[in-house]
């Protein structure tokens, strides 16, 4: 997130700062229905929102979106504030602004983690901190033994509360040469060599006669026996066997 937040074309570094007296006077006016006072009060308290947004800079979220969520919380606080209570507006507004930001960050996460798993994860973090203070070797096994739970449960709970990362996140950058996370991922089933072989196979199959294609489909995709195929296609089992062998030889010749 950026140090300077620009929202709706407004540089927040230039936002006004209201005195306590100005805040009290504007609050009375806006509660009486003064639209201009309401707008001035909102703008005058955006610095409060910005100060709270800074707490979430470590989160991988868009600064503008987080700031807007905080502004929603600010407006809710203004609408619900009771001037007769006798507390400062900022005291009342801060929890509402933080709540709105946290709600945005939680709802904006595509992964939904159950409360029980989160509770387990937080207990695990406490145990890990306790073991670290004792200068012990902190491993999943050590945590699991301390909590009397399975190692897999420890791993699962910690993974569940971890922030997801993008495949386009840089993991190395030197002299303008950036290495992305996706560059470190290898799939043995879907590399260039496999794709080339598949393309050659499909091209070879395309050259077969329709009846040979059908026999190979029934034999290797549907797993039928030669006897079953002979009944379905209307030829003898010997003919099915011969056509299958011929088709496989043609495919092998095309690929080789």
Short mmCIF file of N, CA, C and O in Angstrom, two decimals, residues 130-178:
data_model
loop_
_atom_site.label_atom_id
_atom_site.label_comp_id
_atom_site.label_asym_id
_atom_site.label_seq_id
_atom_site.Cartn_x
_atom_site.Cartn_y
_atom_site.Cartn_z
N UNK A 130 5.20 -19.64 22.74
CA UNK A 130 5.65 -20.17 24.03
C UNK A 130 6.90 -21.04 23.86
O UNK A 130 7.86 -20.94 24.64
N UNK A 131 6.91 -21.88 22.84
CA UNK A 131 8.07 -22.75 22.59
C UNK A 131 9.29 -21.94 22.16
O UNK A 131 10.42 -22.28 22.51
N UNK A 132 9.04 -20.89 21.39
CA UNK A 132 10.15 -20.03 20.95
C UNK A 132 10.80 -19.33 22.13
O UNK A 132 12.02 -19.16 22.17
N UNK A 133 9.97 -18.89 23.08
CA UNK A 133 10.51 -18.23 24.28
C UNK A 133 11.35 -19.19 25.11
O UNK A 133 12.28 -18.77 25.80
N UNK A 134 11.02 -20.48 25.04
CA UNK A 134 11.78 -21.48 25.78
C UNK A 134 13.00 -21.97 25.00
O UNK A 134 13.68 -22.91 25.41
N UNK A 135 13.27 -21.31 23.86
CA UNK A 135 14.41 -21.67 23.00
C UNK A 135 14.36 -23.12 22.55
O UNK A 135 15.39 -23.79 22.41
N UNK A 136 13.18 -23.60 22.32
CA UNK A 136 13.03 -24.97 21.82
C UNK A 136 12.95 -24.97 20.30
O UNK A 136 12.65 -23.96 19.67
N UNK A 137 13.21 -26.13 19.73
CA UNK A 137 13.12 -26.29 18.28
C UNK A 137 11.64 -26.36 17.90
O UNK A 137 10.96 -27.36 18.15
N UNK A 138 11.13 -25.28 17.32
CA UNK A 138 9.70 -25.19 17.03
C UNK A 138 9.39 -25.84 15.68
O UNK A 138 9.70 -25.30 14.63
N UNK A 139 8.81 -27.01 15.73
CA UNK A 139 8.39 -27.72 14.54
C UNK A 139 6.92 -28.07 14.66
O UNK A 139 6.32 -27.94 15.74
N UNK A 140 6.32 -28.49 13.56
CA UNK A 140 4.93 -28.93 13.59
C UNK A 140 4.76 -30.08 14.59
O UNK A 140 3.76 -30.16 15.30
N UNK A 141 5.75 -30.96 14.63
CA UNK A 141 5.69 -32.10 15.55
C UNK A 141 5.68 -31.63 17.01
O UNK A 141 4.92 -32.16 17.83
N UNK A 142 6.53 -30.62 17.31
CA UNK A 142 6.61 -30.12 18.68
C UNK A 142 5.30 -29.44 19.10
O UNK A 142 4.82 -29.61 20.21
N UNK A 143 4.72 -28.66 18.17
CA UNK A 143 3.46 -27.98 18.46
C UNK A 143 2.34 -29.00 18.66
O UNK A 143 1.53 -28.88 19.58
N UNK A 144 2.30 -30.00 17.77
CA UNK A 144 1.26 -31.03 17.85
C UNK A 144 1.35 -31.79 19.17
O UNK A 144 0.33 -32.10 19.80
N UNK A 145 2.58 -32.09 19.59
CA UNK A 145 2.77 -32.82 20.85
C UNK A 145 2.34 -31.97 22.04
O UNK A 145 1.73 -32.48 22.99
N UNK A 146 2.64 -30.67 22.01
CA UNK A 146 2.28 -29.77 23.09
C UNK A 146 0.76 -29.63 23.21
O UNK A 146 0.22 -29.53 24.32
N UNK A 147 0.07 -29.62 22.06
CA UNK A 147 -1.38 -29.42 22.05
C UNK A 147 -2.17 -30.73 22.02
O UNK A 147 -3.39 -30.73 22.09
N UNK A 148 -1.42 -31.84 21.86
CA UNK A 148 -2.05 -33.16 21.80
C UNK A 148 -3.04 -33.27 20.62
O UNK A 148 -4.17 -33.75 20.76
N UNK A 149 -2.59 -32.79 19.47
CA UNK A 149 -3.39 -32.89 18.25
C UNK A 149 -2.50 -33.46 17.14
O UNK A 149 -1.28 -33.59 17.30
N UNK A 150 -3.10 -33.80 16.02
CA UNK A 150 -2.34 -34.38 14.91
C UNK A 150 -1.49 -33.32 14.23
O UNK A 150 -1.86 -32.14 14.18
N UNK A 151 -0.35 -33.74 13.69
CA UNK A 151 0.53 -32.83 12.97
C UNK A 151 -0.19 -32.25 11.76
O UNK A 151 -0.04 -31.07 11.42
N UNK A 152 -0.99 -33.08 11.11
CA UNK A 152 -1.73 -32.62 9.92
C UNK A 152 -2.70 -31.50 10.29
O UNK A 152 -2.94 -30.59 9.49
N UNK A 153 -3.26 -31.55 11.49
CA UNK A 153 -4.19 -30.51 11.93
C UNK A 153 -3.46 -29.19 12.14
O UNK A 153 -4.00 -28.11 11.84
N UNK A 154 -2.23 -29.26 12.63
CA UNK A 154 -1.42 -28.06 12.80
C UNK A 154 -1.13 -27.42 11.45
O UNK A 154 -1.32 -26.21 11.25
N UNK A 155 -0.70 -28.25 10.52
CA UNK A 155 -0.37 -27.75 9.18
C UNK A 155 -1.59 -27.15 8.49
O UNK A 155 -1.52 -26.08 7.88
N UNK A 156 -2.71 -27.84 8.61
CA UNK A 156 -3.94 -27.40 7.94
C UNK A 156 -4.43 -26.06 8.51
O UNK A 156 -4.80 -25.15 7.76
N UNK A 157 -4.40 -25.92 9.82
CA UNK A 157 -4.89 -24.70 10.46
C UNK A 157 -4.02 -23.50 10.11
O UNK A 157 -4.53 -22.41 9.82
N UNK A 158 -2.70 -23.68 10.11
CA UNK A 158 -1.80 -22.58 9.78
C UNK A 158 -1.93 -22.20 8.31
O UNK A 158 -1.87 -21.02 7.97
N UNK A 159 -2.09 -23.18 7.44
CA UNK A 159 -2.28 -22.89 6.02
C UNK A 159 -3.57 -22.13 5.79
O UNK A 159 -3.66 -21.26 4.91
N UNK A 160 -4.59 -22.43 6.58
CA UNK A 160 -5.92 -21.83 6.38
C UNK A 160 -5.91 -20.33 6.65
O UNK A 160 -6.67 -19.59 6.03
N UNK A 161 -5.07 -19.88 7.59
CA UNK A 161 -5.06 -18.45 7.93
C UNK A 161 -3.95 -17.70 7.21
O UNK A 161 -3.78 -16.49 7.41
N UNK A 162 -3.20 -18.39 6.37
CA UNK A 162 -2.14 -17.73 5.62
C UNK A 162 -2.75 -16.94 4.47
O UNK A 162 -3.72 -17.37 3.84
N UNK A 163 -2.20 -15.77 4.20
CA UNK A 163 -2.69 -14.96 3.09
C UNK A 163 -2.33 -15.63 1.77
O UNK A 163 -1.19 -16.06 1.57
N UNK A 164 -3.30 -15.72 0.84
CA UNK A 164 -2.99 -16.29 -0.46
C UNK A 164 -2.03 -15.40 -1.23
O UNK A 164 -2.03 -14.18 -1.04
N UNK A 165 -1.20 -16.00 -2.06
CA UNK A 165 -0.24 -15.22 -2.85
C UNK A 165 -0.57 -15.36 -4.33
O UNK A 165 -1.21 -16.31 -4.76
N UNK A 166 -0.14 -14.39 -5.08
CA UNK A 166 -0.36 -14.40 -6.53
C UNK A 166 0.78 -15.12 -7.23
O UNK A 166 1.94 -15.04 -6.80
N UNK A 167 0.46 -15.83 -8.30
CA UNK A 167 1.50 -16.49 -9.08
C UNK A 167 2.42 -15.47 -9.74
O UNK A 167 3.51 -15.81 -10.19
N UNK A 168 1.95 -14.21 -9.79
CA UNK A 168 2.75 -13.16 -10.41
C UNK A 168 3.54 -12.34 -9.39
O UNK A 168 4.12 -11.32 -9.72
N UNK A 169 3.56 -12.79 -8.13
CA UNK A 169 4.38 -12.13 -7.12
C UNK A 169 5.85 -12.39 -7.41
O UNK A 169 6.25 -13.53 -7.66
N UNK A 170 6.70 -11.35 -7.40
CA UNK A 170 8.13 -11.54 -7.65
C UNK A 170 8.81 -12.21 -6.46
O UNK A 170 8.53 -11.88 -5.31
N UNK A 171 9.67 -13.18 -6.72
CA UNK A 171 10.43 -13.84 -5.65
C UNK A 171 11.91 -13.49 -5.73
O UNK A 171 12.67 -13.77 -4.82
N UNK A 172 12.31 -12.86 -6.86
CA UNK A 172 13.71 -12.47 -7.03
C UNK A 172 13.77 -11.34 -8.04
O UNK A 172 13.05 -11.36 -9.05
N UNK A 173 14.59 -10.35 -7.76
CA UNK A 173 14.72 -9.23 -8.70
C UNK A 173 16.14 -8.69 -8.62
O UNK A 173 16.58 -8.23 -7.57
N UNK A 174 16.85 -8.77 -9.72
CA UNK A 174 18.22 -8.28 -9.76
C UNK A 174 18.51 -7.72 -11.15
O UNK A 174 18.32 -8.39 -12.15
N UNK A 175 18.94 -6.46 -11.16
CA UNK A 175 19.29 -5.78 -12.42
C UNK A 175 18.14 -5.82 -13.42
O UNK A 175 18.36 -6.00 -14.63
N UNK A 176 16.93 -5.67 -12.92
CA UNK A 176 15.78 -5.64 -13.81
C UNK A 176 15.29 -7.00 -14.25
O UNK A 176 14.27 -7.11 -14.95
N UNK A 177 15.99 -8.05 -13.84
CA UNK A 177 15.58 -9.41 -14.20
C UNK A 177 14.72 -9.97 -13.06
O UNK A 177 15.22 -10.34 -12.02
N UNK A 178 13.40 -9.99 -13.29
CA UNK A 178 12.47 -10.41 -12.25
C UNK A 178 12.05 -11.86 -12.43
O UNK A 178 11.69 -12.29 -13.53
#
